[in-house]
Amino acid sequence: MTTRPLTANRLHETSLAQEIQFLLARARAQGNSRANELLAAENLKVRSFSVLSLACSGMNPTQRELGEFLHLDPSQIVALVDELEKRGLVKREVDPSDRRSKIITATNDGHALYDRAYALTMAAEDDYLGTLSRRERTQLRAILQKIAF
Amino acid sequence: MTTRPLTANRLHETSLAQEIQFLLARARAQGNSRANELLAAENLKVRSFSVLSLACSGMNPTQRELGEFLHLDPSQIVALVDELEKRGLVKREVDPSDRRSKIITATNDGHALYDRAYALTMAAEDDYLGTLSRRERTQLRAILQKIAF
DNA sequence: TATTGTTATACTCTATAACTATA
DNA sequence: TATAGTTATAGAGTATAACAATA
C-alpha cells in the first residue's frame, strides 16, 4: 500500500470533504490503485481483469455487452480483448444467432488466471476496506448496488 | 441525466457486479458525469470546482496541500489554479512564513460562483442518489469517510 | 437503413523530469 | 541538500468518426 504523509489532514473538515461525490472518488482511487498494484503480479489491470471476469462468468457476453456494462467504448473493448486473446486467456466466437456479434469466453488458461486474480482483488479489498466491519461492507455493497444499477 | 438502454442488465448477476471496487467505480463515474453536466453551466468541472471549494474554505491551503488532498500532481494544480486565476475567481498569495509556498484564496467573484456551483453539485447528488433514503446517504457518507481518510 | 466490430485519430488526463526560487 | 512551484513532454486513458460485414 502506498502510504503518503498526509500533512493536509486539516482539510478533512472542509465542506468538500463532506460531499459524497468527493468521497466516492477518493475511495475508488484508493481501491483502484491498490488493486492495480496486486494485479500487476499477473500482468493484469483492473480494466483487463473486469473483461476476463465477465468472460469467465458463463454469461457468454458479446463485445457490445461488455462495453455497455463496463461503460467503455467499442474501440476500447477491441483493444482489451485483443490483448487477452493474444495471451491465450479469452477467445472470440461468432454469435450464430447474429453473425455481426462476437461472444467472448475464457480459455482454460483464462479461467486458471482468473481464479488467482480474483483472490488478488479480494486481498486488495481487504487492504483498503480494512477498517470496515463485515456489516459495514455489506451495507456499503447494498447501497452502491442501488446507485450503480 | 444521460440514460442509456441497459440491454446488458443480465450481467448484474455476475461475480464482478458484487465486487465493491467495481461498484465504487460505477457509482463514481455516474456521479462525476452528472456533476460535470450540471457544472458546465458555470464553466466548471468537478476538478476545478474542487479547487475553488478549497479556496473558499477559509483554510488558506497552499498549492502543495491542494495537490496532496486532491491526489493531483503539482503540475496539475498549477494548470487548475492558472485557469481559475485568469477568470478572477482565485488569487495566489506568497506565504509569509515560507516564501516558496503560495496560498490560494477565493476572490469575491470566486465566492459568489462557488455558492452557485455548490448548489449544482447538491442537485447532481440528488439526481444520482435519488433512490437512497436520507438514512442511507448518511450511512454511505460515514462509511466512505472511514475509507477515504 | 441500422448495428457490430474494427481502425485511425484526436483529445483529455496523468505521470515524469528538469528548472527557479527559496529554505 | 531539500522543497514549492513552474514548465515541458510523454504516456495512458477516453472520445469520435469512418469503414466492412451483417442484419
mmCIF file of C-alpha atoms (C1' of nucleotides) in Angstrom:
data_model
loop_
_atom_site.group_PDB
_atom_site.id
_atom_site.type_symbol
_atom_site.label_atom_id
_atom_site.label_comp_id
_atom_site.label_asym_id
_atom_site.label_seq_id
_atom_site.Cartn_x
_atom_site.Cartn_y
_atom_site.Cartn_z
ATOM 1 C CA MET A 1 0.000 0.000 0.000
ATOM 2 C CA THR A 2 1.340 3.422 -0.925
ATOM 3 C CA THR A 3 1.058 5.357 2.297
ATOM 4 C CA ARG A 4 1.716 9.053 1.948
ATOM 5 C CA PRO A 5 2.364 11.585 4.678
ATOM 6 C CA LEU A 6 -0.917 13.439 4.985
ATOM 7 C CA THR A 7 0.078 16.875 6.192
ATOM 8 C CA ALA A 8 -3.113 18.159 4.580
ATOM 9 C CA ASN A 9 -5.328 16.339 7.060
ATOM 10 C CA ARG A 10 -6.700 19.627 8.308
ATOM 11 C CA LEU A 11 -8.669 19.877 5.050
ATOM 12 C CA HIS A 12 -10.796 16.921 6.219
ATOM 13 C CA GLU A 13 -13.085 19.426 7.883
ATOM 14 C CA THR A 14 -13.900 21.340 4.717
ATOM 15 C CA SER A 15 -17.257 21.246 3.021
ATOM 16 C CA LEU A 16 -15.730 19.394 0.089
ATOM 17 C CA ALA A 17 -14.675 16.533 2.342
ATOM 18 C CA GLN A 18 -18.335 16.014 3.291
ATOM 19 C CA GLU A 19 -19.508 15.624 -0.301
ATOM 20 C CA ILE A 20 -20.381 12.057 -1.202
ATOM 21 C CA GLN A 21 -19.154 12.591 -4.745
ATOM 22 C CA PHE A 22 -15.719 13.619 -3.497
ATOM 23 C CA LEU A 23 -15.536 10.716 -1.044
ATOM 24 C CA LEU A 24 -16.590 8.241 -3.724
ATOM 25 C CA ALA A 25 -13.819 9.474 -5.991
ATOM 26 C CA ARG A 26 -11.207 9.140 -3.246
ATOM 27 C CA ALA A 27 -12.345 5.681 -2.202
ATOM 28 C CA ARG A 28 -12.393 4.480 -5.783
ATOM 29 C CA ALA A 29 -8.933 5.878 -6.464
ATOM 30 C CA GLN A 30 -7.507 4.103 -3.431
ATOM 31 C CA GLY A 31 -9.135 0.805 -4.300
ATOM 32 C CA ASN A 32 -8.187 1.049 -7.940
ATOM 33 C CA SER A 33 -4.568 1.810 -7.221
ATOM 34 C CA ARG A 34 -4.268 -0.979 -4.653
ATOM 35 C CA ALA A 35 -5.957 -3.486 -6.957
ATOM 36 C CA ASN A 36 -3.684 -2.499 -9.834
ATOM 37 C CA GLU A 37 -0.650 -2.964 -7.598
ATOM 38 C CA LEU A 38 -1.661 -6.507 -6.699
ATOM 39 C CA LEU A 39 -2.946 -7.476 -10.162
ATOM 40 C CA ALA A 40 0.396 -6.462 -11.669
ATOM 41 C CA ALA A 41 1.744 -9.785 -10.360
ATOM 42 C CA GLU A 42 -0.416 -11.448 -13.023
ATOM 43 C CA ASN A 43 0.141 -8.764 -15.667
ATOM 44 C CA LEU A 44 -3.416 -7.550 -15.346
ATOM 45 C CA LYS A 45 -5.012 -4.220 -14.553
ATOM 46 C CA VAL A 46 -8.459 -3.579 -13.108
ATOM 47 C CA ARG A 47 -9.676 -2.934 -16.642
ATOM 48 C CA SER A 48 -8.437 -6.195 -18.170
ATOM 49 C CA PHE A 49 -9.417 -8.129 -15.057
ATOM 50 C CA SER A 50 -13.000 -6.916 -15.481
ATOM 51 C CA VAL A 51 -13.156 -8.219 -19.034
ATOM 52 C CA LEU A 52 -11.607 -11.530 -18.013
ATOM 53 C CA SER A 53 -14.056 -11.818 -15.140
ATOM 54 C CA LEU A 54 -17.057 -11.375 -17.429
ATOM 55 C CA ALA A 55 -15.541 -13.792 -19.949
ATOM 56 C CA CYS A 56 -15.406 -16.333 -17.102
ATOM 57 C CA SER A 57 -18.939 -15.631 -15.916
ATOM 58 C CA GLY A 58 -20.672 -18.206 -18.071
ATOM 59 C CA MET A 59 -22.936 -15.476 -19.442
ATOM 60 C CA ASN A 60 -21.281 -15.526 -22.896
ATOM 61 C CA PRO A 61 -21.282 -11.740 -23.285
ATOM 62 C CA THR A 62 -20.789 -10.084 -26.660
ATOM 63 C CA GLN A 63 -18.260 -7.295 -27.044
ATOM 64 C CA ARG A 64 -21.173 -4.886 -27.242
ATOM 65 C CA GLU A 65 -22.467 -6.040 -23.890
ATOM 66 C CA LEU A 66 -19.035 -5.777 -22.310
ATOM 67 C CA GLY A 67 -18.752 -2.188 -23.454
ATOM 68 C CA GLU A 68 -22.191 -1.313 -22.231
ATOM 69 C CA PHE A 69 -21.688 -2.897 -18.830
ATOM 70 C CA LEU A 70 -18.189 -1.535 -18.254
ATOM 71 C CA HIS A 71 -19.025 1.881 -19.713
ATOM 72 C CA LEU A 72 -16.289 1.532 -22.307
ATOM 73 C CA ASP A 73 -16.341 2.420 -25.992
ATOM 74 C CA PRO A 74 -16.422 -0.447 -28.504
ATOM 75 C CA SER A 75 -12.910 0.524 -29.596
ATOM 76 C CA GLN A 76 -11.580 0.145 -26.077
ATOM 77 C CA ILE A 77 -13.155 -3.300 -25.793
ATOM 78 C CA VAL A 78 -11.415 -4.280 -29.009
ATOM 79 C CA ALA A 79 -8.050 -3.322 -27.532
ATOM 80 C CA LEU A 80 -8.678 -5.122 -24.242
ATOM 81 C CA VAL A 81 -9.953 -8.305 -25.909
ATOM 82 C CA ASP A 82 -7.058 -8.200 -28.395
ATOM 83 C CA GLU A 83 -4.576 -8.244 -25.549
ATOM 84 C CA LEU A 84 -6.281 -11.032 -23.602
ATOM 85 C CA GLU A 85 -6.708 -13.056 -26.787
ATOM 86 C CA LYS A 86 -3.033 -12.711 -27.693
ATOM 87 C CA ARG A 87 -2.189 -14.074 -24.264
ATOM 88 C CA GLY A 88 -4.477 -17.047 -24.861
ATOM 89 C CA LEU A 89 -6.805 -16.134 -21.988
ATOM 90 C CA VAL A 90 -10.019 -15.483 -23.933
ATOM 91 C CA LYS A 91 -11.348 -16.264 -27.395
ATOM 92 C CA ARG A 92 -13.729 -14.595 -29.811
ATOM 93 C CA GLU A 93 -16.561 -16.694 -31.237
ATOM 94 C CA VAL A 94 -19.068 -15.527 -33.805
ATOM 95 C CA ASP A 95 -22.580 -15.465 -32.376
ATOM 96 C CA PRO A 96 -24.565 -17.964 -34.514
ATOM 97 C CA SER A 97 -27.779 -16.011 -33.927
ATOM 98 C CA ASP A 98 -26.224 -12.732 -35.109
ATOM 99 C CA ARG A 99 -23.075 -13.114 -37.124
ATOM 100 C CA ARG A 100 -22.113 -9.474 -36.541
ATOM 101 C CA SER A 101 -21.583 -10.125 -32.815
ATOM 102 C CA LYS A 102 -18.658 -11.843 -31.184
ATOM 103 C CA ILE A 103 -19.027 -13.747 -27.949
ATOM 104 C CA ILE A 104 -16.108 -13.567 -25.539
ATOM 105 C CA THR A 105 -15.335 -16.633 -23.457
ATOM 106 C CA ALA A 106 -12.360 -17.656 -21.364
ATOM 107 C CA THR A 107 -9.959 -20.458 -22.230
ATOM 108 C CA ASN A 108 -8.777 -22.960 -19.613
ATOM 109 C CA ASP A 109 -5.736 -20.762 -19.060
ATOM 110 C CA GLY A 110 -8.035 -17.782 -18.691
ATOM 111 C CA HIS A 111 -10.099 -19.487 -16.004
ATOM 112 C CA ALA A 112 -6.972 -20.510 -14.108
ATOM 113 C CA LEU A 113 -5.571 -16.993 -14.225
ATOM 114 C CA TYR A 114 -8.923 -15.547 -13.235
ATOM 115 C CA ASP A 115 -9.041 -17.657 -10.077
ATOM 116 C CA ARG A 116 -5.672 -16.296 -8.987
ATOM 117 C CA ALA A 117 -6.521 -12.731 -9.995
ATOM 118 C CA TYR A 118 -9.856 -12.841 -8.201
ATOM 119 C CA ALA A 119 -8.045 -13.740 -4.982
ATOM 120 C CA LEU A 120 -5.799 -10.735 -5.531
ATOM 121 C CA THR A 121 -8.764 -8.378 -5.888
ATOM 122 C CA MET A 122 -10.215 -9.755 -2.654
ATOM 123 C CA ALA A 123 -6.865 -9.107 -0.974
ATOM 124 C CA ALA A 124 -6.901 -5.561 -2.332
ATOM 125 C CA GLU A 125 -10.412 -5.109 -0.943
ATOM 126 C CA ASP A 126 -9.210 -6.256 2.468
ATOM 127 C CA ASP A 127 -6.362 -3.776 2.299
ATOM 128 C CA TYR A 128 -8.318 -0.625 1.602
ATOM 129 C CA LEU A 129 -11.515 -1.637 3.389
ATOM 130 C CA GLY A 130 -9.574 -2.998 6.334
ATOM 131 C CA THR A 131 -11.133 -0.628 8.845
ATOM 132 C CA LEU A 132 -14.681 -1.630 7.893
ATOM 133 C CA SER A 133 -16.608 -4.307 9.750
ATOM 134 C CA ARG A 134 -18.326 -7.152 7.874
ATOM 135 C CA ARG A 135 -21.618 -5.413 8.491
ATOM 136 C CA GLU A 136 -20.377 -2.127 7.085
ATOM 137 C CA ARG A 137 -19.094 -3.852 3.961
ATOM 138 C CA THR A 138 -22.459 -5.478 3.415
ATOM 139 C CA GLN A 139 -24.213 -2.143 3.912
ATOM 140 C CA LEU A 140 -21.806 -0.445 1.533
ATOM 141 C CA ARG A 141 -22.290 -3.077 -1.159
ATOM 142 C CA ALA A 142 -26.059 -2.863 -0.914
ATOM 143 C CA ILE A 143 -26.094 0.927 -1.126
ATOM 144 C CA LEU A 144 -23.651 1.019 -4.023
ATOM 145 C CA GLN A 145 -25.722 -1.520 -5.931
ATOM 146 C CA LYS A 146 -28.756 0.730 -5.585
ATOM 147 C CA ILE A 147 -26.739 3.586 -7.067
ATOM 148 C CA ALA A 148 -24.980 1.634 -9.774
ATOM 149 C CA PHE A 149 -27.918 -0.320 -11.174
ATOM 150 C CA MET B 1 -29.082 12.729 -16.988
ATOM 151 C CA THR B 2 -27.734 10.516 -19.766
ATOM 152 C CA THR B 3 -29.925 7.457 -19.600
ATOM 153 C CA ARG B 4 -28.722 4.604 -21.736
ATOM 154 C CA PRO B 5 -30.661 1.480 -22.721
ATOM 155 C CA LEU B 6 -29.232 -1.232 -20.480
ATOM 156 C CA THR B 7 -29.670 -4.387 -22.505
ATOM 157 C CA ALA B 8 -26.745 -5.851 -20.570
ATOM 158 C CA ASN B 9 -28.666 -5.954 -17.298
ATOM 159 C CA ARG B 10 -28.272 -9.704 -17.147
ATOM 160 C CA LEU B 11 -24.611 -9.148 -16.223
ATOM 161 C CA HIS B 12 -25.772 -7.709 -12.888
ATOM 162 C CA GLU B 13 -25.678 -11.240 -11.508
ATOM 163 C CA THR B 14 -22.028 -11.836 -12.276
ATOM 164 C CA SER B 15 -19.362 -12.051 -9.628
ATOM 165 C CA LEU B 16 -17.838 -8.790 -10.874
ATOM 166 C CA ALA B 17 -21.070 -6.933 -10.144
ATOM 167 C CA GLN B 18 -20.758 -7.973 -6.481
ATOM 168 C CA GLU B 19 -17.265 -6.505 -6.065
ATOM 169 C CA ILE B 20 -17.208 -3.309 -4.047
ATOM 170 C CA GLN B 21 -14.350 -1.981 -6.142
ATOM 171 C CA PHE B 22 -16.396 -2.345 -9.317
ATOM 172 C CA LEU B 23 -19.481 -0.784 -7.747
ATOM 173 C CA LEU B 24 -17.460 2.143 -6.397
ATOM 174 C CA ALA B 25 -16.084 2.820 -9.865
ATOM 175 C CA ARG B 26 -19.532 2.765 -11.418
ATOM 176 C CA ALA B 27 -21.088 4.987 -8.782
ATOM 177 C CA ARG B 28 -18.259 7.468 -9.045
ATOM 178 C CA ALA B 29 -18.467 7.546 -12.838
ATOM 179 C CA GLN B 30 -22.195 8.269 -12.699
ATOM 180 C CA GLY B 31 -21.827 10.996 -10.118
ATOM 181 C CA ASN B 32 -18.869 12.539 -11.856
ATOM 182 C CA SER B 33 -20.566 12.654 -15.216
ATOM 183 C CA ARG B 34 -23.770 14.115 -13.772
ATOM 184 C CA ALA B 35 -21.875 16.728 -11.759
ATOM 185 C CA ASN B 36 -19.838 17.708 -14.815
ATOM 186 C CA GLU B 37 -23.034 18.090 -16.821
ATOM 187 C CA LEU B 38 -24.533 20.500 -14.293
ATOM 188 C CA LEU B 39 -21.296 22.371 -13.512
ATOM 189 C CA ALA B 40 -20.846 23.089 -17.223
ATOM 190 C CA ALA B 41 -23.484 25.812 -16.789
ATOM 191 C CA GLU B 42 -20.868 27.712 -14.748
ATOM 192 C CA ASN B 43 -17.920 26.657 -16.927
ATOM 193 C CA LEU B 44 -16.582 24.409 -14.205
ATOM 194 C CA LYS B 45 -15.716 20.744 -13.974
ATOM 195 C CA VAL B 46 -15.581 18.592 -10.861
ATOM 196 C CA ARG B 47 -11.826 19.101 -10.835
ATOM 197 C CA SER B 48 -11.858 22.900 -10.926
ATOM 198 C CA PHE B 49 -14.848 23.019 -8.578
ATOM 199 C CA SER B 50 -12.843 21.083 -6.002
ATOM 200 C CA VAL B 51 -10.018 23.615 -6.099
ATOM 201 C CA LEU B 52 -12.462 26.517 -5.908
ATOM 202 C CA SER B 53 -14.209 24.870 -2.979
ATOM 203 C CA LEU B 54 -10.982 24.533 -1.002
ATOM 204 C CA ALA B 55 -10.005 28.101 -1.905
ATOM 205 C CA CYS B 56 -13.330 29.178 -0.355
ATOM 206 C CA SER B 57 -12.910 27.031 2.746
ATOM 207 C CA GLY B 58 -11.146 29.636 4.852
ATOM 208 C CA MET B 59 -8.309 27.162 5.446
ATOM 209 C CA ASN B 60 -5.861 29.096 3.228
ATOM 210 C CA PRO B 61 -4.398 25.991 1.589
ATOM 211 C CA THR B 62 -1.098 26.076 -0.272
ATOM 212 C CA GLN B 63 -0.848 24.558 -3.731
ATOM 213 C CA ARG B 64 1.084 21.709 -2.182
ATOM 214 C CA GLU B 65 -1.756 20.956 0.194
ATOM 215 C CA LEU B 66 -4.295 21.103 -2.613
ATOM 216 C CA GLY B 67 -2.310 18.558 -4.595
ATOM 217 C CA GLU B 68 -1.915 16.274 -1.613
ATOM 218 C CA PHE B 69 -5.572 16.410 -0.671
ATOM 219 C CA LEU B 70 -6.911 16.034 -4.203
ATOM 220 C CA HIS B 71 -4.312 13.420 -5.187
ATOM 221 C CA LEU B 72 -3.107 15.605 -8.045
ATOM 222 C CA ASP B 73 0.430 16.334 -9.186
ATOM 223 C CA PRO B 74 1.827 19.806 -8.512
ATOM 224 C CA SER B 75 1.805 20.475 -12.248
ATOM 225 C CA GLN B 76 -1.894 19.742 -12.491
ATOM 226 C CA ILE B 77 -2.592 22.118 -9.621
ATOM 227 C CA VAL B 78 -0.671 24.811 -11.481
ATOM 228 C CA ALA B 79 -2.886 24.374 -14.515
ATOM 229 C CA LEU B 80 -6.103 24.414 -12.482
ATOM 230 C CA VAL B 81 -5.112 27.464 -10.421
ATOM 231 C CA ASP B 82 -3.925 29.240 -13.582
ATOM 232 C CA GLU B 83 -7.345 28.838 -15.143
ATOM 233 C CA LEU B 84 -9.276 29.951 -12.058
ATOM 234 C CA GLU B 85 -6.913 32.886 -11.551
ATOM 235 C CA LYS B 86 -7.317 34.027 -15.170
ATOM 236 C CA ARG B 87 -11.068 34.057 -14.594
ATOM 237 C CA GLY B 88 -10.596 36.193 -11.487
ATOM 238 C CA LEU B 89 -12.017 33.542 -9.153
ATOM 239 C CA VAL B 90 -8.965 32.829 -7.007
ATOM 240 C CA LYS B 91 -5.654 34.515 -6.269
ATOM 241 C CA ARG B 92 -2.167 33.342 -5.358
ATOM 242 C CA GLU B 93 -0.518 34.933 -2.324
ATOM 243 C CA VAL B 94 3.005 34.229 -1.172
ATOM 244 C CA ASP B 95 3.040 32.556 2.228
ATOM 245 C CA PRO B 96 4.883 34.999 4.540
ATOM 246 C CA SER B 97 6.114 32.129 6.711
ATOM 247 C CA ASP B 98 7.598 30.269 3.706
ATOM 248 C CA ARG B 99 8.100 32.362 0.624
ATOM 249 C CA ARG B 100 8.306 29.261 -1.569
ATOM 250 C CA SER B 101 4.658 28.415 -0.923
ATOM 251 C CA LYS B 102 1.636 30.083 -2.450
ATOM 252 C CA ILE B 103 -1.656 30.287 -0.621
ATOM 253 C CA ILE B 104 -4.788 30.017 -2.729
ATOM 254 C CA THR B 105 -7.829 32.049 -1.697
ATOM 255 C CA ALA B 106 -11.053 32.952 -3.462
ATOM 256 C CA THR B 107 -11.987 36.436 -4.633
ATOM 257 C CA ASN B 108 -15.458 37.871 -4.093
ATOM 258 C CA ASP B 109 -16.393 36.659 -7.560
ATOM 259 C CA GLY B 110 -14.986 33.254 -6.650
ATOM 260 C CA HIS B 111 -17.150 33.012 -3.541
ATOM 261 C CA ALA B 112 -20.243 34.051 -5.489
ATOM 262 C CA LEU B 113 -19.598 31.475 -8.191
ATOM 263 C CA TYR B 114 -18.840 28.821 -5.592
ATOM 264 C CA ASP B 115 -22.232 29.321 -3.940
ATOM 265 C CA ARG B 116 -23.977 28.714 -7.240
ATOM 266 C CA ALA B 117 -21.723 25.779 -8.148
ATOM 267 C CA TYR B 118 -22.164 24.158 -4.751
ATOM 268 C CA ALA B 119 -25.923 24.161 -5.290
ATOM 269 C CA LEU B 120 -25.335 22.450 -8.629
ATOM 270 C CA THR B 121 -23.267 19.682 -7.041
ATOM 271 C CA MET B 122 -26.031 19.127 -4.479
ATOM 272 C CA ALA B 123 -28.514 18.870 -7.343
ATOM 273 C CA ALA B 124 -26.231 16.347 -9.048
ATOM 274 C CA GLU B 125 -26.084 14.354 -5.826
ATOM 275 C CA ASP B 126 -29.872 14.313 -5.661
ATOM 276 C CA ASP B 127 -30.001 13.081 -9.226
ATOM 277 C CA TYR B 128 -27.755 10.067 -8.935
ATOM 278 C CA LEU B 129 -28.502 9.254 -5.274
ATOM 279 C CA GLY B 130 -32.199 9.824 -5.794
ATOM 280 C CA THR B 131 -33.175 6.289 -4.826
ATOM 281 C CA LEU B 132 -31.355 6.471 -1.479
ATOM 282 C CA SER B 133 -33.094 7.453 1.737
ATOM 283 C CA ARG B 134 -31.678 10.171 3.981
ATOM 284 C CA ARG B 135 -30.503 7.480 6.348
ATOM 285 C CA GLU B 136 -28.742 5.561 3.592
ATOM 286 C CA ARG B 137 -26.956 8.699 2.469
ATOM 287 C CA THR B 138 -25.724 9.334 5.987
ATOM 288 C CA GLN B 139 -24.540 5.735 6.290
ATOM 289 C CA LEU B 140 -22.821 5.941 2.939
ATOM 290 C CA ARG B 141 -21.043 9.188 3.830
ATOM 291 C CA ALA B 142 -19.831 7.778 7.140
ATOM 292 C CA ILE B 143 -18.507 4.580 5.581
ATOM 293 C CA LEU B 144 -16.803 6.401 2.726
ATOM 294 C CA GLN B 145 -15.116 8.754 5.180
ATOM 295 C CA LYS B 146 -13.660 5.773 7.023
ATOM 296 C CA ILE B 147 -12.229 4.505 3.735
ATOM 297 C CA ALA B 148 -11.052 7.823 2.370
ATOM 298 C CA PHE B 149 -9.335 9.199 5.470
ATOM 299 C "C1'" DT C 1 -31.163 1.760 -43.140
ATOM 300 C "C1'" DA C 2 -29.164 0.266 -38.676
ATOM 301 C "C1'" DT C 3 -25.810 -2.295 -35.888
ATOM 302 C "C1'" DT C 4 -21.241 -4.940 -34.536
ATOM 303 C "C1'" DG C 5 -16.790 -4.833 -34.563
ATOM 304 C "C1'" DT C 6 -12.645 -2.541 -36.321
ATOM 305 C "C1'" DT C 7 -9.281 1.098 -37.354
ATOM 306 C "C1'" DA C 8 -7.481 5.599 -37.184
ATOM 307 C "C1'" DT C 9 -7.274 9.854 -34.945
ATOM 308 C "C1'" DA C 10 -7.557 13.407 -31.681
ATOM 309 C "C1'" DC C 11 -8.345 14.962 -27.213
ATOM 310 C "C1'" DT C 12 -8.030 14.794 -22.187
ATOM 311 C "C1'" DC C 13 -5.943 13.211 -18.245
ATOM 312 C "C1'" DT C 14 -1.995 11.724 -15.718
ATOM 313 C "C1'" DA C 15 2.912 10.974 -14.674
ATOM 314 C "C1'" DT C 16 7.921 12.376 -15.050
ATOM 315 C "C1'" DA C 17 11.873 15.053 -15.225
ATOM 316 C "C1'" DA C 18 14.254 19.375 -15.259
ATOM 317 C "C1'" DC C 19 14.397 24.175 -13.842
ATOM 318 C "C1'" DT C 20 13.928 28.549 -10.300
ATOM 319 C "C1'" DA C 21 13.491 30.426 -6.048
ATOM 320 C "C1'" DT C 22 13.534 29.825 -1.595
ATOM 321 C "C1'" DA C 23 14.638 27.208 2.737
ATOM 322 C "C1'" DT D 1 20.640 19.498 0.327
ATOM 323 C "C1'" DA D 2 15.681 19.658 0.170
ATOM 324 C "C1'" DT D 3 11.173 21.670 -1.030
ATOM 325 C "C1'" DA D 4 7.272 24.660 -3.608
ATOM 326 C "C1'" DG D 5 6.029 25.912 -7.687
ATOM 327 C "C1'" DT D 6 6.685 26.004 -12.748
ATOM 328 C "C1'" DT D 7 7.385 24.277 -17.425
ATOM 329 C "C1'" DA D 8 7.784 20.911 -20.990
ATOM 330 C "C1'" DT D 9 6.913 16.479 -22.543
ATOM 331 C "C1'" DA D 10 5.441 11.883 -22.946
ATOM 332 C "C1'" DG D 11 2.323 8.286 -21.769
ATOM 333 C "C1'" DA D 12 -2.185 6.407 -20.598
ATOM 334 C "C1'" DG D 13 -6.880 6.788 -20.908
ATOM 335 C "C1'" DT D 14 -11.039 8.378 -23.422
ATOM 336 C "C1'" DA D 15 -13.996 10.012 -27.178
ATOM 337 C "C1'" DT D 16 -15.177 10.493 -32.256
ATOM 338 C "C1'" DA D 17 -15.729 9.412 -36.920
ATOM 339 C "C1'" DA D 18 -15.390 6.391 -40.841
ATOM 340 C "C1'" DC D 19 -15.399 1.709 -42.745
ATOM 341 C "C1'" DA D 20 -16.646 -3.530 -43.675
ATOM 342 C "C1'" DA D 21 -19.683 -7.196 -42.677
ATOM 343 C "C1'" DT D 22 -24.089 -8.445 -41.362
ATOM 344 C "C1'" DA D 23 -28.891 -7.611 -40.113
#
